[in-house]
Amino acid sequence: MSNTYDVVVIGGGPAGYVAAIRAAQNGLKAACIDAWKNYDGTYAFGGTCLNAGCIPSKALLESSELYHRTQGEFAQHGIQLEGVSFDLGTMQSRKAGITRQLTSGIEALFKSNGVTGLKGHGRFLGNGKVEFTAHGGQPEVLESKTVVLASGSSPVELKQVPFDGEHIVDSWGALEFDGVPPRLGIVGGGVIGLELGSVWRRLGSQVTVLEAMPDFLAVADRAVAKEAQRHFKKLGLDIRLGARVQGAEKTPDGIKLAYEDAKGPQSIDVDRVVVAVGRRPYTDDLFGPEAGVKMDERGFIVVDHECRTNVPNVWAVGDCVRGPMLAHKASEEGVMVADLIAGKYGEVNYNVIPSVIYTAPEIAWVGQTEEQVKAAGVAYKTGSFGFAANGRAKALEAAMGFVKIISAEEDDEILGVHIVGPMAGELIGEAVLAMEFSASTEDIQRTIHSHPSLSEVVHEASLAVDKRALHGINRK
Ligand code: FAD
Ligand code: NAD
């Protein structure tokens, strides 16, 4: 095997493996180096997303939601269930099976596209040179015309609540629990806190979420956050806002988590703690002394809008660069860079990156919140429509939440779409496509939506923007 490439990608997560595949599709000789090691000692491509993030969390969210629905919803359908129980071991092995299928799928994709997959550590040395050390092997030097850095991110550790791998864990640890913790403390009420809090609550844990910010889900549109908070409360998540964690103490009974809120010092006793207070770019041992790649003060690799670093022919994509830490953003940057390297057109529209929280109800949005539009001083109009009057949502026993659309007063262009409700993560696709094409509210109004479907709520919300909803009251 020749050690000379057109593109060497360091990192095999959604940013890196996609960049390598697209580079090969573009006729370039590409290699992808990845160091990921699973708890069971196996090495796998796919990075955080496939091995310890998006995919395993969604597998457990689905299993736990199905179980939860047996605890009341089936009776609504007239289906009597007795003695329903679950086997966590089976849930966990189903999850591991899905992950394995998808990560080995990447190897198959590499093979069919002609990408050289290299399992081991990569280090950019500078001057088109990358050091590759296979697991258990000796370092060798690869030469490449271009290098793509896609080293991802790692969980932020709180010094006052350090991980111990057993009682105090990160999100990966919380996806691997082999028993349901009777009392679970979660530090951080963001995306991970809400998704994993939902999983373990549905399976029986008493879950307390300690969130430092005074507002619930501060990144979301306020109306959506308020509606979602109501449903999380109904599920039994005990979400404490403005709670600043001070420390964790091991007790004979578990862990005492001390925190401070507006009322003063407080504490909770729990069996296990998940710390989910964000992630930071991971670039440990990524560079040799001559690399010369510029980093910012928060540890992100500095890139321009097309993901070029300061070093010619070196690019960086995904969680290790600015922007939301999302798998689809990472992959689209990988595609853009691989196309630009091949001399083709490439672009990422950072204004229309969807966000989805896979709780029940799901939360999804794209574009600006009403608060952001207001702060920007743009004249706008909004329309909201609930799932309560939607036939499909009622049939699904999921008639909760709403769709909210924000459009510019001046030319009707859609500025933001916010959904809390059933299948919000799927419904948001229509809004993303509409915004990608700079659609107006009228474009959605004039688009036929199938009946009965959840998407009719998006249609009605677009009509509500102009106070013309057909199946609801239009408040002037
Ligand atoms: P990563 O996926 O982190 O991949 C980087 C890879 O590079 C890793 O395999 C790492 O081992 C490897 N690497 C690093 N340095 C080197 C080196 N020097 N040599 C060789 N290899 C190296 N996002 C979503 O969009 N939707 C979701 O539903 C979602 N759910 C999530 C749930 C959880 C619990 C977590 C933690 C994250 C979730 N995310 C989700 C975020 C998503 O996982 C990340 O945004 C995404 O994985 C970023 O992709 P990446 O390729 O940039 O980095
Ligand atoms: P996050 O940024 O979503 O939430 C972290 C939360 O912790 C914030 O609400 C923050 O205010 C709070 N916090 C920070 N310091 C704290 C402290 N000392 N005490 C209490 N609370 C504190 O981060 P996350 O939930 O860890 O997720 C990390 C990344 O992974 C996110 O960027 C997210 O995009 C990605 N992710 C995405 C999905 C998805 O797309 N469905 C799912 C999981 C993770």
XYZ file of C-alpha atoms and ligand atoms in Angstrom:
573
model
C 0.000 0.000 0.000
C 1.435 3.349 -1.041
C 1.500 5.915 1.750
C 0.639 8.818 -0.543
C -2.883 10.243 -0.667
C -4.867 13.158 -2.035
C -6.823 13.471 1.224
C -6.095 12.112 4.691
C -8.889 12.619 7.206
C -8.090 12.387 10.924
C -11.253 11.320 12.768
C -13.916 8.868 11.628
C -17.078 10.403 13.113
C -19.925 11.913 11.054
C -17.639 14.754 9.936
C -14.610 12.654 9.008
C -16.051 9.460 7.547
C -18.456 11.418 5.343
C -15.632 13.705 4.145
C -13.564 10.633 3.207
C -16.432 8.986 1.313
C -17.261 12.157 -0.637
C -13.555 12.719 -1.418
C -13.340 9.200 -2.871
C -16.586 9.769 -4.814
C -14.865 12.821 -6.269
C -12.079 10.599 -7.610
C -9.547 11.459 -4.910
C -7.378 8.901 -3.140
C -8.619 9.135 0.442
C -7.774 7.625 3.816
C -9.634 8.023 7.108
C -7.819 7.458 10.403
C -9.869 6.798 13.512
C -8.894 5.869 17.054
C -12.308 5.162 18.634
C -12.244 2.335 21.198
C -15.428 0.974 22.735
C -15.866 -0.173 26.334
C -15.660 -3.794 25.169
C -12.230 -3.132 23.629
C -13.416 -3.152 20.003
C -12.389 -0.410 17.573
C -15.060 1.162 15.389
C -15.551 4.016 12.957
C -18.500 6.366 13.558
C -17.131 8.493 16.393
C -19.247 9.770 19.242
C -22.440 9.850 17.199
C -22.650 6.189 16.262
C -20.838 4.657 19.227
C -21.821 6.777 22.214
C -24.206 9.529 21.145
C -26.980 9.993 18.601
C -27.641 6.355 17.782
C -27.396 4.540 21.135
C -29.348 7.327 22.852
C -32.156 7.109 20.292
C -32.265 3.309 20.644
C -32.774 3.613 24.422
C -35.196 6.534 24.004
C -37.371 4.341 21.770
C -37.248 1.266 24.052
C -37.973 3.271 27.174
C -40.776 5.221 25.459
C -42.440 2.001 24.310
C -42.330 0.654 27.849
C -43.624 3.941 29.236
C -46.537 3.890 26.806
C -47.616 0.490 28.072
C -48.096 2.125 31.478
C -51.336 3.934 30.586
C -51.596 4.672 26.907
C -52.475 1.155 25.825
C -55.480 1.204 28.170
C -56.711 4.297 26.289
C -56.824 2.143 23.163
C -58.769 -0.518 25.046
C -55.792 -2.851 25.148
C -55.397 -4.439 28.541
C -51.873 -5.344 29.495
C -50.975 -7.197 32.635
C -47.638 -7.794 34.249
C -45.679 -5.746 31.727
C -42.008 -5.657 32.595
C -38.766 -4.948 30.798
C -35.379 -6.521 30.587
C -32.671 -3.852 30.597
C -30.072 -6.347 29.369
C -32.108 -6.982 26.219
C -32.618 -3.250 25.693
C -28.896 -2.688 26.015
C -27.949 -5.502 23.670
C -30.498 -4.300 21.082
C -28.886 -0.866 21.326
C -25.392 -2.343 20.960
C -26.564 -4.374 17.949
C -27.865 -1.279 16.162
C -24.611 0.551 16.852
C -22.549 -2.404 15.604
C -24.577 -2.702 12.398
C -24.140 0.986 11.612
C -20.465 1.222 12.482
C -19.603 -1.864 10.457
C -21.712 -0.303 7.687
C -19.143 2.497 7.526
C -16.403 -0.039 6.832
C -18.519 -1.477 4.026
C -19.052 2.033 2.626
C -15.315 2.690 2.784
C -14.702 -0.527 0.859
C -17.279 0.166 -1.830
C -16.065 3.746 -2.298
C -12.365 2.865 -2.207
C -11.556 4.748 1.022
C -8.640 3.365 3.035
C -9.899 3.001 6.616
C -7.061 3.100 9.117
C -7.778 2.206 12.755
C -5.344 3.911 15.071
C -4.033 7.310 16.014
C -3.401 10.180 13.589
C -1.239 13.240 14.125
C -0.789 16.119 11.702
C 2.931 16.840 11.471
C 2.836 19.770 9.028
C 3.981 20.013 5.362
C 1.434 17.459 4.131
C 2.606 14.774 6.531
C 0.416 12.737 8.879
C 1.766 10.264 11.375
C -0.393 7.148 11.650
C 0.043 4.647 14.478
C -2.112 1.537 14.137
C -3.481 0.183 17.426
C -0.596 -1.779 18.898
C 1.623 -0.825 15.939
C 4.542 1.443 15.126
C 4.195 5.006 13.781
C 4.431 5.480 10.018
C 4.257 8.678 7.986
C 1.614 9.246 5.312
C 2.014 11.966 2.682
C -1.081 13.819 1.580
C -1.903 16.771 -0.670
C -4.644 17.791 1.769
C -5.510 16.978 5.379
C -8.940 17.175 6.988
C -9.046 17.405 10.786
C -12.250 15.907 12.247
C -11.283 14.979 15.791
C -14.659 15.753 17.397
C -15.398 16.668 20.979
C -15.411 15.259 24.502
C -17.626 15.887 27.535
C -16.869 18.829 29.801
C -15.870 17.674 33.283
C -16.818 19.749 36.321
C -14.002 19.962 38.829
C -16.504 19.996 41.696
C -18.183 16.790 40.375
C -15.348 14.806 38.755
C -16.149 11.653 36.781
C -15.333 8.423 38.619
C -16.618 6.097 35.900
C -19.009 4.415 38.306
C -21.196 6.734 40.343
C -20.448 9.954 38.498
C -20.474 9.458 34.751
C -20.712 11.284 31.435
C -23.401 10.656 28.799
C -21.621 7.578 27.470
C -21.551 6.081 30.959
C -25.259 6.869 31.347
C -26.017 4.976 28.127
C -24.280 1.896 29.508
C -25.976 1.542 32.940
C -26.585 -2.133 33.656
C -29.290 -1.386 36.211
C -31.889 1.341 36.666
C -30.551 3.746 39.312
C -33.372 4.312 41.840
C -32.320 7.962 42.262
C -30.510 9.680 39.410
C -29.050 13.174 39.565
C -28.327 14.952 36.287
C -26.155 18.044 36.223
C -27.143 20.114 33.176
C -30.657 20.495 31.800
C -29.604 20.719 28.148
C -30.183 18.283 25.303
C -28.372 15.333 26.898
C -29.866 15.962 30.343
C -33.391 15.943 28.927
C -32.937 12.959 26.606
C -31.135 10.721 29.095
C -33.272 12.009 31.973
C -36.320 10.873 29.967
C -34.827 7.426 29.311
C -34.129 6.643 32.955
C -37.279 8.311 34.291
C -39.426 6.182 31.970
C -37.632 3.077 33.200
C -38.371 3.988 36.818
C -35.601 6.258 38.139
C -36.474 9.218 40.273
C -34.669 11.871 38.222
C -33.558 15.288 39.463
C -32.050 17.677 36.920
C -29.911 20.521 38.240
C -29.675 23.324 35.684
C -27.508 26.373 36.360
C -29.472 28.788 34.154
C -32.592 30.451 35.525
C -34.498 29.817 32.264
C -35.505 26.367 31.100
C -33.976 25.359 27.738
C -32.659 28.849 27.070
C -31.667 28.016 23.471
C -35.254 27.277 22.418
C -38.119 29.620 21.559
C -39.725 30.618 24.873
C -43.208 29.368 23.969
C -41.799 25.969 23.007
C -39.643 25.747 26.135
C -42.657 26.536 28.331
C -44.826 23.867 26.706
C -42.013 21.299 26.861
C -41.335 22.023 30.527
C -44.979 21.252 31.311
C -44.693 17.830 29.678
C -41.393 17.016 31.399
C -43.019 17.830 34.717
C -45.883 15.475 33.849
C -43.356 12.747 33.085
C -41.954 13.272 36.556
C -38.637 14.951 35.774
C -37.784 17.159 38.733
C -36.058 20.059 36.964
C -34.471 22.606 39.317
C -33.455 25.850 37.634
C -30.835 28.318 38.785
C -29.097 25.429 40.566
C -25.330 25.857 40.706
C -23.637 22.624 41.719
C -21.052 23.017 44.454
C -19.760 19.514 45.002
C -20.378 15.777 45.253
C -19.679 13.678 48.306
C -19.659 9.892 48.446
C -21.929 8.642 51.247
C -22.677 5.075 52.425
C -25.978 5.489 50.597
C -24.751 6.928 47.285
C -23.788 10.487 46.407
C -24.755 13.746 48.073
C -24.871 16.514 45.462
C -24.605 19.978 46.960
C -25.895 22.953 45.019
C -26.932 26.514 45.560
C -30.024 28.222 44.214
C -31.869 31.483 44.865
C -32.959 30.141 48.255
C -29.409 29.280 49.370
C -27.456 26.031 49.850
C -29.340 22.803 48.998
C -28.498 19.145 48.469
C -29.929 15.963 47.007
C -29.068 12.329 47.687
C -28.800 10.149 44.613
C -27.397 6.784 43.586
C -25.751 7.960 40.391
C -24.908 11.258 38.769
C -24.700 12.124 35.074
C -22.758 15.279 34.282
C -23.998 16.759 30.980
C -22.901 20.383 30.969
C -21.739 20.586 27.370
C -18.879 19.293 25.268
C -15.548 20.768 24.291
C -13.459 20.340 21.143
C -11.090 17.381 21.349
C -7.643 17.971 19.868
C -5.393 16.092 22.319
C -2.200 14.852 20.630
C -3.547 15.884 17.215
C -0.582 18.023 16.214
C 3.143 17.578 15.885
C 5.350 20.556 16.881
C 5.540 21.841 13.262
C 1.803 21.698 12.536
C 1.150 25.424 12.982
C -2.647 25.127 13.058
C -4.301 28.033 14.875
C -6.691 27.389 17.770
C -8.982 29.822 19.557
C -9.096 30.511 23.290
C -11.806 27.835 23.806
C -9.760 25.145 22.075
C -11.629 25.110 18.738
C -9.576 24.862 15.539
C -9.973 28.232 13.833
C -11.581 27.972 10.382
C -13.177 30.303 7.845
C -16.744 29.912 6.537
C -15.522 27.129 4.236
C -13.687 25.258 7.003
C -10.164 26.195 5.885
C -7.620 26.450 8.702
C -4.785 28.992 8.639
C -2.476 26.304 7.154
C -2.841 25.901 3.360
C -4.497 22.595 2.328
C -5.511 21.801 5.904
C -9.208 21.849 6.683
C -11.173 21.169 9.870
C -14.807 20.080 10.241
C -17.394 18.995 12.813
C -17.389 19.385 16.586
C -13.733 20.504 16.670
C -14.686 23.785 14.922
C -17.182 26.587 15.690
C -20.933 26.117 15.303
C -23.472 23.751 16.809
C -22.161 20.357 17.887
C -24.534 18.336 15.746
C -23.902 15.294 13.581
C -25.701 16.664 10.508
C -23.741 19.939 10.691
C -20.532 17.892 10.980
C -21.384 15.736 7.967
C -22.412 18.666 5.783
C -19.092 20.362 6.550
C -17.347 17.111 5.573
C -19.190 17.077 2.244
C -18.472 20.765 1.596
C -14.750 20.386 2.238
C -14.425 17.231 0.121
C -16.175 19.020 -2.759
C -14.055 22.156 -2.409
C -10.864 20.070 -2.335
C -11.968 18.443 -5.596
C -12.445 21.887 -7.133
C -16.241 21.622 -7.047
C -18.839 23.918 -5.534
C -19.440 23.425 -1.827
C -21.358 25.338 0.803
C -23.025 24.928 4.201
C -26.004 27.155 4.944
C -25.399 27.779 8.639
C -28.705 29.652 8.948
C -30.805 26.556 8.438
C -29.316 23.863 10.649
C -32.163 22.047 12.404
C -32.025 21.167 16.105
C -33.998 18.251 17.496
C -34.442 16.991 21.048
C -35.752 13.435 20.959
C -37.904 13.517 24.063
C -41.673 12.931 24.201
C -42.986 15.242 22.963
C -40.102 15.923 20.604
C -38.760 19.451 20.284
C -37.418 20.740 16.969
C -36.582 24.037 15.437
C -34.809 25.760 12.585
C -33.935 29.407 12.087
C -34.461 32.163 14.604
C -36.538 32.195 17.774
C -39.123 34.931 18.268
C -36.823 36.463 20.897
C -33.934 36.617 18.399
C -36.089 38.173 15.672
C -37.407 40.741 18.141
C -33.897 41.568 19.368
C -32.760 42.054 15.761
C -35.461 44.693 15.341
C -37.059 42.909 12.377
C -40.813 43.397 11.892
C -42.392 39.957 12.023
C -45.609 38.004 12.281
C -46.218 34.614 13.905
C -48.736 31.842 13.630
C -49.173 28.832 15.910
C -51.347 25.777 15.604
C -51.775 22.956 18.108
C -51.750 19.200 17.567
C -54.885 18.972 19.766
C -57.196 19.452 16.751
C -55.229 17.142 14.442
C -56.857 13.825 13.575
C -53.623 11.893 13.090
C -52.212 13.152 16.395
C -55.421 12.096 18.148
C -55.281 8.651 16.533
C -51.689 8.378 17.749
C -52.792 9.379 21.270
C -50.225 12.178 20.958
C -52.332 15.308 20.517
C -50.007 17.634 22.404
C -47.833 20.625 21.583
C -47.876 22.973 18.607
C -46.098 24.328 15.545
C -45.067 27.974 15.511
C -43.933 29.823 12.400
C -42.235 33.209 12.402
C -42.147 35.191 9.151
C -40.923 38.604 8.066
C -43.661 41.224 7.950
C -42.067 42.838 4.906
C -41.829 39.972 2.409
C -43.378 36.976 4.236
C -40.077 35.012 4.200
C -39.977 32.310 6.880
C -37.474 33.225 9.597
C -37.981 30.391 12.040
C -40.104 27.306 12.678
C -40.484 25.825 16.161
C -42.239 22.588 16.983
C -43.021 20.792 20.195
C -45.115 17.727 19.594
C -45.242 14.249 18.071
C -42.581 13.513 15.455
C -41.324 17.111 15.599
C -37.915 15.820 14.469
C -39.442 14.511 11.237
C -41.826 17.429 10.683
C -39.008 19.965 10.893
C -37.650 18.612 7.589
C -40.361 20.447 5.668
C -39.431 23.702 7.381
C -35.708 23.192 6.715
C -36.376 22.597 3.032
C -38.702 25.605 2.852
C -36.109 27.860 4.472
C -33.312 26.457 2.291
C -35.340 27.648 -0.693
C -36.078 30.995 1.052
C -39.773 30.103 0.999
C -42.496 32.439 2.187
C -45.306 31.466 4.521
C -47.587 31.597 1.497
C -45.503 28.870 -0.178
C -46.372 26.503 2.671
C -49.977 27.717 2.687
C -50.279 26.779 -1.014
C -48.586 23.381 -0.586
C -50.942 20.403 -0.328
C -50.420 18.393 2.863
C -51.809 14.864 3.031
C -54.757 14.086 5.258
C -54.782 12.907 7.934
C -51.189 13.687 8.799
C -49.199 15.491 11.466
C -47.842 17.739 8.714
C -51.274 19.370 8.487
C -50.339 21.172 11.699
C -47.411 22.797 9.873
C -49.845 23.800 7.128
C -52.354 25.227 9.617
C -49.598 27.120 11.451
C -48.604 28.724 8.139
C -52.238 29.751 7.596
C -52.384 31.031 11.181
C -49.537 33.455 10.368
C -52.102 35.336 8.251
C -54.993 34.568 10.635
C -56.494 32.163 8.123
C -56.204 28.792 9.908
C -59.077 26.584 8.821
C -59.475 24.296 11.811
C -58.824 26.689 14.658
C -59.791 30.050 16.032
C -57.795 32.913 14.500
C -57.109 35.491 17.166
C -56.653 38.973 15.690
P -16.979 12.703 16.673
O -18.233 11.982 16.375
O -16.650 12.964 18.096
O -15.825 11.866 15.982
C -14.483 12.183 16.105
C -13.666 10.923 15.934
O -12.299 11.278 15.806
C -13.750 9.956 17.115
O -13.969 8.658 16.656
C -12.388 10.085 17.768
O -11.976 8.885 18.400
C -11.528 10.371 16.549
N -10.257 11.023 16.848
C -10.027 12.141 17.579
N -8.721 12.456 17.569
C -8.112 11.502 16.803
C -6.776 11.282 16.425
N -5.779 12.102 16.779
N -6.503 10.198 15.653
C -7.482 9.363 15.253
N -8.771 9.534 15.585
C -9.075 10.598 16.351
N -26.031 15.108 17.327
C -27.097 15.103 16.509
O -27.065 15.759 15.462
N -28.224 14.381 16.807
C -28.322 13.655 17.938
O -29.343 13.029 18.187
C -27.216 13.645 18.824
N -27.266 12.939 19.968
C -26.180 12.928 20.801
C -26.264 12.204 21.992
C -25.192 12.186 22.859
C -25.285 11.416 24.142
C -23.987 12.880 22.515
C -22.801 12.846 23.421
C -23.907 13.604 21.342
C -25.001 13.643 20.483
N -24.970 14.373 19.294
C -26.064 14.394 18.471
C -23.783 15.144 18.886
C -22.967 14.341 17.833
O -22.600 13.100 18.385
C -21.743 15.123 17.424
O -22.110 16.412 16.992
C -21.019 14.412 16.279
O -20.612 13.116 16.670
C -19.808 15.217 15.816
O -19.147 14.525 14.810
P -17.560 14.656 14.601
O -17.246 13.749 13.477
O -17.209 16.073 14.512
O -16.922 14.122 15.946
P -25.962 21.538 26.254
O -25.165 22.709 25.911
O -27.122 21.168 25.412
O -26.525 21.673 27.732
C -25.711 21.855 28.835
C -26.545 22.462 29.932
O -25.805 22.424 31.125
C -26.926 23.911 29.666
O -28.303 24.079 29.851
C -26.109 24.688 30.696
O -26.741 25.853 31.136
C -25.975 23.668 31.799
N -24.822 23.855 32.678
C -23.575 24.266 32.340
N -22.781 24.267 33.431
C -23.540 23.849 34.467
C -23.295 23.634 35.845
N -22.083 23.860 36.366
N -24.312 23.200 36.623
C -25.541 22.968 36.085
N -25.825 23.161 34.786
C -24.844 23.580 33.987
O -24.909 20.331 26.346
P -25.139 18.778 26.518
O -26.532 18.475 26.895
O -24.025 18.306 27.379
O -24.892 18.265 25.056
C -23.607 18.473 24.427
C -23.731 18.608 22.952
O -24.184 17.411 22.364
C -24.695 19.709 22.574
O -23.991 20.668 21.854
C -25.715 19.073 21.725
O -25.924 19.774 20.542
C -25.166 17.693 21.393
N -26.283 16.755 21.516
C -27.272 16.825 20.584
C -28.371 16.006 20.701
C -29.447 16.108 19.691
O -29.219 16.720 18.657
N -30.621 15.542 19.920
C -28.477 15.118 21.758
C -27.467 15.097 22.697
C -26.359 15.918 22.561
